[in-house]
Amino acid sequence: MTIQVGDKLPEATFRTMAADGPAARTTAEIFAGKTIVLFAVPGAFTPTCHKNHLPGFVAHAEAIKAKGVDGIFVTSTNDVFVLDAWQKATGAVDKVGILADGSAEFAKAVGLDADMGAFGMGIRTKRYSMIVKDGVVTALNIEDGPGKADLSGAEALIKQL
């Protein structure tokens, strides 16, 4: 079942990159007591994710945070090493944090996983964005296809803050 506005995020563990290498961070550690913008991409370095979705959040990071947002994070079913390289390659460091969901644990728990095996990509996450306040989803924007980033893009999300 897909998560809905008003639902609390399920417990899951992401991987992030720390100074000494990969580190585990739970949904409770990331979202408790904070207002967080979370968006998901099917894959780092893939065309829509790389050229459209992430760049919008990087460009609008200051405007988003000025509306009372404590942090902006991107999640993907890529591993933490790929997401770390992508964050550095795109200028997202200090603007958009990374939450690697390499086994699609979180994507499955929120009902937003997608089987992209036909494209040789395996289980991925659908493209979406959400606003989460103290662990509760207050806005959710799910794209109807992986090649679009209209509903879930930064410009659309800013209007919801």
Coordinates of N, CA, C and O in Angstrom, one line a residue:
M1 N 0.8 -1.2 0.0 CA 0.0 0.0 0.0 C 0.9 1.2 0.0 O 1.9 1.3 0.7
T2 N 0.5 2.2 -0.8 CA 1.3 3.4 -0.9 C 1.0 4.4 0.2 O -0.1 4.6 0.7
I3 N 2.1 4.9 0.8 CA 2.0 5.9 1.9 C 1.1 7.1 1.4 O 1.1 7.4 0.2
Q4 N 0.4 7.7 2.3 CA -0.5 8.8 2.1 C -0.2 10.0 2.9 O 0.5 9.8 4.0
V5 N -0.7 11.1 2.5 CA -0.6 12.3 3.4 C -1.3 12.0 4.7 O -2.4 11.4 4.7
G6 N -0.6 12.4 5.8 CA -1.1 12.1 7.1 C -0.5 10.8 7.8 O -0.6 10.6 9.0
D7 N 0.2 10.0 6.9 CA 0.8 8.8 7.5 C 2.2 9.1 8.0 O 2.9 10.0 7.5
K8 N 2.6 8.4 9.0 CA 3.9 8.5 9.6 C 4.9 7.6 8.8 O 4.5 6.5 8.3
L9 N 6.1 8.1 8.5 CA 7.0 7.3 7.8 C 7.4 6.0 8.5 O 7.5 6.0 9.8
P10 N 7.5 4.9 7.8 CA 7.9 3.7 8.5 C 9.4 3.7 8.9 O 10.2 4.5 8.3
E11 N 9.8 2.9 9.9 CA 11.2 2.8 10.2 C 11.9 2.1 9.1 O 11.5 1.1 8.6
A12 N 13.0 2.7 8.7 CA 13.9 2.2 7.7 C 15.3 2.7 8.0 O 15.5 3.7 8.7
T13 N 16.3 2.1 7.4 CA 17.7 2.5 7.5 C 18.2 2.8 6.2 O 18.2 2.0 5.3
F14 N 18.8 4.0 6.1 CA 19.5 4.5 4.9 C 21.0 4.4 5.1 O 21.4 4.3 6.2
R15 N 21.7 4.6 4.0 CA 23.2 4.7 4.1 C 23.5 6.1 3.6 O 23.0 6.6 2.6
T16 N 24.3 6.8 4.4 CA 24.8 8.1 4.0 C 26.4 8.1 4.0 O 26.9 7.1 4.6
M17 N 27.0 9.1 3.5 CA 28.4 9.1 3.5 C 28.9 10.0 4.6 O 28.6 11.2 4.6
A18 N 29.7 9.5 5.5 CA 30.3 10.3 6.6 C 31.8 10.4 6.3 O 32.3 9.9 5.3
A19 N 32.5 11.2 7.1 CA 33.9 11.5 6.8 C 34.7 10.2 6.8 O 35.7 10.1 6.1
D20 N 34.3 9.2 7.6 CA 35.1 8.0 7.6 C 34.4 6.8 6.8 O 34.8 5.7 7.0
G21 N 33.5 7.1 5.9 CA 32.9 6.1 5.1 C 31.4 6.0 5.3 O 30.8 6.8 6.0
P22 N 30.8 5.0 4.7 CA 29.3 4.8 4.8 C 28.9 4.7 6.3 O 29.5 4.1 7.1
A23 N 27.7 5.3 6.6 CA 27.1 5.3 7.9 C 25.6 5.0 7.8 O 25.0 5.4 6.8
A24 N 25.1 4.3 8.7 CA 23.6 4.0 8.8 C 22.9 5.2 9.5 O 23.4 5.7 10.5
R25 N 21.7 5.6 8.9 CA 20.9 6.6 9.5 C 19.4 6.1 9.4 O 19.0 5.7 8.3
T26 N 18.7 6.2 10.5 CA 17.3 5.7 10.4 C 16.4 6.9 10.1 O 16.7 8.1 10.2
T27 N 15.1 6.5 9.7 CA 14.1 7.5 9.5 C 13.9 8.4 10.8 O 13.8 9.6 10.7
A28 N 14.0 7.8 11.9 CA 13.8 8.5 13.2 C 14.9 9.6 13.3 O 14.6 10.7 13.7
E29 N 16.1 9.2 13.0 CA 17.2 10.2 13.2 C 17.1 11.3 12.2 O 17.5 12.4 12.5
I30 N 16.6 11.1 11.0 CA 16.6 12.1 10.0 C 15.4 13.0 10.1 O 15.5 14.2 9.9
F31 N 14.2 12.4 10.4 CA 12.9 13.2 10.3 C 12.3 13.6 11.6 O 11.5 14.5 11.6
A32 N 12.7 13.1 12.8 CA 12.1 13.4 14.0 C 12.3 14.9 14.4 O 13.4 15.3 14.4
G33 N 11.2 15.6 14.7 CA 11.3 17.0 15.1 C 11.7 18.0 14.1 O 12.1 19.1 14.4
K34 N 11.7 17.6 12.8 CA 12.2 18.5 11.7 C 11.2 18.5 10.6 O 10.3 17.6 10.5
T35 N 11.3 19.5 9.8 CA 10.6 19.6 8.5 C 11.6 19.3 7.4 O 12.6 20.0 7.3
I36 N 11.3 18.2 6.7 CA 12.3 17.7 5.7 C 11.6 17.6 4.3 O 10.4 17.1 4.3
V37 N 12.3 18.0 3.3 CA 11.8 17.7 1.9 C 12.6 16.5 1.5 O 13.8 16.5 1.6
L38 N 11.9 15.5 1.0 CA 12.5 14.3 0.5 C 12.0 14.1 -0.9 O 10.8 14.2 -1.2
F39 N 12.9 13.8 -1.8 CA 12.5 13.5 -3.2 C 13.3 12.2 -3.6 O 14.4 11.9 -3.0
A40 N 12.7 11.5 -4.5 CA 13.2 10.2 -4.9 C 13.4 10.2 -6.4 O 12.6 10.7 -7.1
V41 N 14.5 9.5 -6.8 CA 14.9 9.4 -8.2 C 15.1 7.9 -8.4 O 15.7 7.2 -7.6
P42 N 14.7 7.4 -9.6 CA 15.0 6.0 -9.9 C 16.5 5.7 -10.0 O 16.9 4.6 -9.7
G43 N 17.3 6.7 -10.4 CA 18.7 6.4 -10.5 C 19.6 7.6 -10.7 O 19.3 8.4 -11.6
A44 N 20.6 7.7 -10.0 CA 21.6 8.8 -10.1 C 22.2 8.7 -11.5 O 22.4 7.6 -12.1
F45 N 22.6 9.8 -12.1 CA 23.2 9.9 -13.4 C 22.3 9.5 -14.6 O 22.7 9.5 -15.7
T46 N 21.0 9.1 -14.3 CA 20.1 8.8 -15.4 C 19.5 10.1 -15.9 O 19.5 11.1 -15.2
P47 N 19.1 10.2 -17.2 CA 18.8 11.5 -17.8 C 17.9 12.4 -17.0 O 18.3 13.6 -16.7
T48 N 16.7 12.0 -16.7 CA 15.7 12.9 -16.0 C 16.2 13.3 -14.6 O 16.1 14.4 -14.2
C49 N 16.8 12.3 -13.9 CA 17.2 12.5 -12.6 C 18.4 13.5 -12.5 O 18.5 14.4 -11.7
H50 N 19.3 13.3 -13.5 CA 20.6 14.1 -13.5 C 20.4 15.5 -14.1 O 21.1 16.4 -13.7
K51 N 19.6 15.6 -15.1 CA 19.5 16.8 -15.9 C 18.3 17.7 -15.4 O 18.2 18.9 -15.8
N52 N 17.3 17.1 -14.7 CA 16.1 17.8 -14.4 C 15.8 17.8 -12.9 O 15.7 18.9 -12.3
H53 N 15.6 16.6 -12.3 CA 15.1 16.5 -11.0 C 16.0 17.1 -9.9 O 15.7 18.0 -9.2
L54 N 17.2 16.5 -9.8 CA 18.2 17.0 -8.8 C 18.6 18.5 -9.0 O 18.6 19.3 -8.1
P55 N 18.9 18.9 -10.2 CA 19.3 20.3 -10.4 C 18.3 21.3 -9.9 O 18.7 22.4 -9.4
G56 N 17.0 21.0 -10.1 CA 16.0 21.9 -9.5 C 16.1 22.1 -8.0 O 16.0 23.3 -7.5
F57 N 16.3 21.1 -7.3 CA 16.4 21.2 -5.9 C 17.7 21.8 -5.5 O 17.8 22.6 -4.5
V58 N 18.8 21.6 -6.2 CA 20.1 22.3 -5.9 C 19.9 23.8 -6.2 O 20.2 24.6 -5.3
A59 N 19.3 24.2 -7.3 CA 19.1 25.6 -7.6 C 18.1 26.3 -6.6 O 18.3 27.5 -6.3
H60 N 17.1 25.6 -6.1 CA 16.2 26.2 -5.2 C 16.4 25.9 -3.7 O 15.5 26.2 -2.9
A61 N 17.5 25.3 -3.4 CA 17.8 24.9 -2.0 C 17.6 26.0 -1.0 O 16.9 25.9 0.0
E62 N 18.2 27.2 -1.3 CA 18.1 28.3 -0.3 C 16.6 28.8 -0.2 O 16.2 29.0 0.9
A63 N 15.9 28.9 -1.3 CA 14.5 29.3 -1.2 C 13.6 28.3 -0.4 O 12.7 28.7 0.3
I64 N 13.9 27.0 -0.6 CA 13.2 26.0 0.1 C 13.5 26.1 1.6 O 12.6 26.1 2.4
K65 N 14.7 26.2 1.9 CA 15.1 26.2 3.4 C 14.6 27.5 4.0 O 14.3 27.5 5.2
A66 N 14.5 28.6 3.2 CA 14.0 29.9 3.8 C 12.5 29.8 4.2 O 12.0 30.6 4.9
K67 N 11.8 28.7 3.7 CA 10.4 28.5 4.1 C 10.3 27.6 5.3 O 9.2 27.1 5.5
G68 N 11.3 27.5 6.1 CA 11.3 26.7 7.3 C 11.6 25.2 7.2 O 11.4 24.5 8.1
V69 N 12.2 24.9 6.1 CA 12.7 23.5 5.9 C 14.1 23.3 6.5 O 15.0 24.1 6.3
D70 N 14.2 22.2 7.3 CA 15.4 21.9 8.0 C 16.4 21.2 7.1 O 17.7 21.3 7.4
G71 N 16.0 20.5 6.1 CA 16.9 19.7 5.3 C 16.2 19.2 4.0 O 15.0 19.0 4.0
I72 N 17.0 19.1 3.0 CA 16.5 18.5 1.7 C 17.3 17.3 1.4 O 18.6 17.3 1.5
F73 N 16.6 16.2 1.2 CA 17.3 14.9 0.9 C 16.8 14.3 -0.4 O 15.6 14.4 -0.7
V74 N 17.7 13.6 -1.1 CA 17.3 12.8 -2.2 C 17.6 11.3 -1.8 O 18.6 11.0 -1.2
T75 N 16.6 10.4 -2.2 CA 16.8 9.0 -2.0 C 16.8 8.3 -3.3 O 16.1 8.8 -4.2
S76 N 17.5 7.2 -3.4 CA 17.5 6.4 -4.6 C 17.9 5.0 -4.2 O 18.5 4.8 -3.2
T77 N 17.6 4.1 -5.1 CA 18.0 2.7 -4.8 C 19.5 2.4 -5.3 O 19.9 1.2 -5.3
N78 N 20.2 3.5 -5.6 CA 21.6 3.3 -5.8 C 22.3 3.1 -4.5 O 21.8 3.4 -3.5
D79 N 23.6 2.6 -4.6 CA 24.3 2.4 -3.4 C 24.9 3.8 -2.9 O 24.9 4.8 -3.7
V80 N 25.4 3.8 -1.7 CA 25.9 5.1 -1.1 C 27.1 5.7 -1.9 O 27.2 6.9 -2.0
F81 N 27.9 4.8 -2.5 CA 29.1 5.3 -3.2 C 28.7 6.0 -4.5 O 29.2 7.1 -4.9
V82 N 27.7 5.5 -5.2 CA 27.2 6.1 -6.4 C 26.5 7.5 -6.1 O 26.8 8.5 -6.7
L83 N 25.7 7.5 -5.0 CA 25.0 8.7 -4.6 C 26.0 9.8 -4.1 O 25.9 11.0 -4.4
D84 N 27.1 9.3 -3.4 CA 28.1 10.3 -3.0 C 28.8 10.9 -4.2 O 29.0 12.1 -4.3
A85 N 29.1 10.1 -5.2 CA 29.8 10.6 -6.4 C 28.8 11.6 -7.2 O 29.3 12.6 -7.7
W86 N 27.6 11.2 -7.2 CA 26.6 12.0 -7.9 C 26.4 13.4 -7.2 O 26.3 14.4 -7.8
Q87 N 26.3 13.3 -5.9 CA 26.2 14.6 -5.1 C 27.4 15.5 -5.4 O 27.2 16.7 -5.6
K88 N 28.6 15.0 -5.4 CA 29.8 15.8 -5.7 C 29.8 16.3 -7.1 O 30.2 17.4 -7.4
A89 N 29.4 15.5 -8.1 CA 29.5 15.8 -9.5 C 28.5 16.9 -9.9 O 28.7 17.6 -10.9
T90 N 27.4 17.0 -9.1 CA 26.3 17.9 -9.4 C 26.3 19.2 -8.6 O 25.4 20.1 -8.8
G91 N 27.2 19.4 -7.7 CA 27.3 20.6 -6.9 C 26.2 20.6 -5.8 O 25.8 21.6 -5.2
A92 N 25.7 19.4 -5.4 CA 24.6 19.3 -4.4 C 25.2 19.2 -3.0 O 24.4 19.3 -2.1
V93 N 26.5 19.1 -2.8 CA 27.0 19.0 -1.4 C 26.6 20.3 -0.7 O 26.7 21.4 -1.2
D94 N 26.2 20.1 0.5 CA 25.7 21.2 1.4 C 24.4 21.8 1.0 O 24.0 22.8 1.6
K95 N 23.8 21.2 0.0 CA 22.4 21.7 -0.5 C 21.4 20.6 -0.4 O 20.3 20.8 0.1
V96 N 21.8 19.4 -0.9 CA 20.9 18.3 -0.9 C 21.6 17.1 -0.3 O 22.7 16.7 -0.9
G97 N 21.1 16.5 0.7 CA 21.8 15.3 1.3 C 21.4 14.1 0.6 O 20.3 14.0 -0.1
I98 N 22.1 13.0 0.8 CA 21.8 11.7 0.1 C 21.4 10.7 1.1 O 22.0 10.6 2.2
L99 N 20.4 9.9 0.7 CA 19.9 8.8 1.5 C 19.9 7.5 0.6 O 18.9 7.4 -0.2
A100 N 20.9 6.7 0.6 CA 21.0 5.5 -0.2 C 20.0 4.4 0.3 O 20.1 4.1 1.5
D101 N 19.2 3.9 -0.5 CA 18.2 2.9 -0.2 C 18.5 1.7 -1.2 O 17.7 1.2 -1.9
G102 N 19.8 1.2 -1.1 CA 20.3 0.2 -2.1 C 19.5 -1.0 -2.2 O 19.4 -1.6 -3.3
S103 N 18.8 -1.5 -1.2 CA 18.0 -2.7 -1.2 C 16.5 -2.4 -1.4 O 15.7 -3.3 -1.2
A104 N 16.2 -1.1 -1.6 CA 14.8 -0.7 -1.8 C 14.0 -0.9 -0.5 O 12.8 -1.0 -0.6
E105 N 14.6 -1.0 0.6 CA 13.9 -1.2 1.9 C 12.8 -0.1 2.1 O 11.7 -0.4 2.4
F106 N 13.3 1.1 2.0 CA 12.4 2.2 2.3 C 11.3 2.3 1.1 O 10.1 2.5 1.4
A107 N 11.8 2.2 -0.1 CA 10.9 2.3 -1.3 C 9.7 1.3 -1.1 O 8.5 1.6 -1.4
K108 N 10.1 0.1 -0.7 CA 9.0 -1.0 -0.5 C 8.2 -0.6 0.6 O 6.9 -0.8 0.6
A109 N 8.7 -0.1 1.7 CA 8.0 0.1 2.9 C 6.9 1.2 2.7 O 5.9 1.2 3.4
V110 N 7.2 2.2 1.8 CA 6.3 3.3 1.6 C 5.4 3.0 0.3 O 4.6 3.8 -0.1
G111 N 5.6 1.8 -0.3 CA 4.8 1.4 -1.4 C 5.2 2.2 -2.7 O 4.3 2.3 -3.6
L112 N 6.4 2.6 -2.8 CA 6.8 3.4 -4.0 C 8.0 2.8 -4.7 O 8.8 3.5 -5.4
D113 N 8.0 1.5 -4.6 CA 9.0 0.8 -5.4 C 8.5 0.5 -6.8 O 7.3 0.5 -7.0
A114 N 9.4 0.3 -7.7 CA 9.1 0.0 -9.1 C 10.0 -1.0 -9.7 O 11.2 -0.9 -9.6
D115 N 9.4 -2.0 -10.4 CA 10.2 -3.0 -11.1 C 10.6 -2.5 -12.4 O 9.8 -2.4 -13.4
M116 N 11.9 -2.1 -12.6 CA 12.4 -1.6 -13.8 C 13.4 -2.7 -14.5 O 14.3 -2.3 -15.2
G117 N 13.1 -3.9 -14.2 CA 13.9 -5.0 -14.7 C 13.9 -5.1 -16.2 O 14.9 -5.5 -16.8
A118 N 12.8 -4.7 -16.8 CA 12.7 -4.7 -18.3 C 13.7 -3.8 -18.9 O 14.1 -3.9 -20.1
F119 N 14.2 -2.8 -18.2 CA 15.2 -1.9 -18.6 C 16.6 -2.2 -18.1 O 17.5 -1.4 -18.2
G120 N 16.7 -3.4 -17.4 CA 18.0 -3.8 -16.9 C 18.4 -3.1 -15.6 O 19.5 -3.1 -15.2
M121 N 17.4 -2.5 -14.9 CA 17.7 -1.7 -13.8 C 17.2 -2.3 -12.4 O 17.5 -1.7 -11.4
G122 N 16.5 -3.4 -12.5 CA 16.1 -4.1 -11.3 C 15.0 -3.3 -10.5 O 14.3 -2.5 -11.1
I123 N 14.9 -3.5 -9.2 CA 13.9 -2.8 -8.4 C 14.5 -1.4 -8.1 O 15.6 -1.3 -7.6
R124 N 13.7 -0.4 -8.4 CA 14.0 1.0 -8.1 C 12.9 1.6 -7.3 O 11.9 1.0 -7.0
T125 N 13.1 2.9 -7.1 CA 12.1 3.7 -6.5 C 11.3 4.5 -7.6 O 11.9 4.9 -8.6
K126 N 10.1 4.7 -7.4 CA 9.3 5.7 -8.2 C 9.8 7.1 -8.0 O 10.5 7.4 -7.0
R127 N 9.6 8.0 -8.9 CA 9.9 9.4 -8.8 C 8.8 10.1 -8.0 O 7.7 10.0 -8.4
Y128 N 9.2 10.7 -6.9 CA 8.2 11.5 -6.1 C 9.0 12.5 -5.3 O 10.2 12.6 -5.2
S129 N 8.2 13.4 -4.7 CA 8.7 14.3 -3.6 C 7.6 14.3 -2.5 O 6.5 14.1 -2.7
M130 N 8.1 14.6 -1.3 CA 7.2 14.8 -0.2 C 7.8 15.8 0.8 O 9.0 16.1 0.8
I131 N 6.9 16.3 1.6 CA 7.2 17.2 2.7 C 6.9 16.4 3.9 O 5.8 15.8 4.0
V132 N 7.8 16.3 4.8 CA 7.6 15.5 6.1 C 7.9 16.3 7.3 O 8.9 17.0 7.4
K133 N 6.9 16.4 8.1 CA 7.0 17.2 9.4 C 7.0 16.3 10.6 O 6.0 15.6 10.8
D134 N 8.1 16.2 11.3 CA 8.2 15.4 12.5 C 7.8 13.9 12.1 O 7.1 13.3 12.9
G135 N 8.2 13.5 11.0 CA 8.0 12.1 10.6 C 6.7 11.8 9.9 O 6.4 10.7 9.5
V136 N 5.8 12.8 9.7 CA 4.5 12.6 9.1 C 4.5 13.3 7.8 O 4.9 14.5 7.6
V137 N 4.0 12.6 6.8 CA 3.9 13.1 5.4 C 2.8 14.2 5.4 O 1.6 13.9 5.7
T138 N 3.2 15.4 4.9 CA 2.2 16.5 4.8 C 1.9 16.8 3.4 O 0.9 17.5 3.1
A139 N 2.7 16.4 2.5 CA 2.5 16.6 1.0 C 3.2 15.5 0.3 O 4.3 15.0 0.7
L140 N 2.6 15.0 -0.8 CA 3.1 13.8 -1.5 C 2.8 14.0 -3.0 O 1.6 14.2 -3.4
N141 N 3.8 14.0 -3.8 CA 3.7 14.2 -5.3 C 4.4 13.0 -6.0 O 5.6 12.9 -6.0
I142 N 3.6 12.2 -6.6 CA 4.1 11.0 -7.3 C 4.0 11.1 -8.8 O 2.9 11.4 -9.3
E143 N 5.0 11.0 -9.5 CA 5.0 11.1 -11.0 C 4.4 9.8 -11.5 O 4.5 8.7 -11.0
D144 N 3.7 9.9 -12.7 CA 3.1 8.8 -13.3 C 4.0 8.0 -14.2 O 3.7 7.0 -14.8
G145 N 5.2 8.5 -14.3 CA 6.2 7.7 -15.1 C 7.6 8.2 -14.7 O 7.8 9.3 -14.2
P146 N 8.6 7.3 -14.9 CA 10.0 7.7 -14.4 C 10.7 8.8 -15.2 O 11.6 9.4 -14.7
G147 N 10.2 9.1 -16.4 CA 10.8 10.1 -17.2 C 10.3 11.5 -17.0 O 10.7 12.4 -17.7
K148 N 9.4 11.7 -16.0 CA 8.9 13.0 -15.8 C 9.3 13.5 -14.4 O 9.4 12.7 -13.5
A149 N 9.4 14.8 -14.3 CA 9.7 15.4 -12.9 C 9.0 16.7 -12.8 O 9.5 17.7 -12.4
D150 N 7.7 16.7 -13.2 CA 6.9 17.9 -13.2 C 6.2 18.0 -11.8 O 6.4 19.0 -11.1
L151 N 5.4 17.0 -11.4 CA 4.7 17.1 -10.1 C 5.6 17.1 -8.9 O 5.3 17.7 -7.9
S152 N 6.8 16.4 -9.1 CA 7.7 16.2 -8.0 C 8.9 17.1 -8.0 O 9.8 17.0 -7.1
G153 N 8.9 18.0 -8.9 CA 10.1 18.9 -9.0 C 10.1 20.0 -8.0 O 9.1 20.2 -7.3
A154 N 11.2 20.7 -7.8 CA 11.4 21.7 -6.8 C 10.4 22.8 -7.0 O 9.9 23.3 -6.0
E155 N 10.2 23.3 -8.2 CA 9.3 24.4 -8.4 C 7.8 24.1 -7.9 O 7.2 25.0 -7.3
A156 N 7.4 22.9 -8.2 CA 6.0 22.5 -7.7 C 6.0 22.4 -6.2 O 5.0 22.8 -5.6
L157 N 7.1 21.8 -5.6 CA 7.1 21.6 -4.2 C 7.1 22.9 -3.4 O 6.5 23.0 -2.4
I158 N 7.9 23.9 -3.9 CA 8.0 25.2 -3.2 C 6.6 25.8 -3.0 O 6.3 26.3 -1.9
K159 N 5.7 25.6 -3.9 CA 4.3 26.1 -3.8 C 3.5 25.4 -2.7 O 2.5 26.0 -2.2
Q160 N 4.0 24.3 -2.2 CA 3.3 23.5 -1.2 C 3.8 23.9 0.2 O 3.2 23.4 1.2
L161 N 4.9 24.6 0.3 CA 5.5 25.0 1.6 C 4.8 26.2 2.2 O 4.3 27.1 1.6

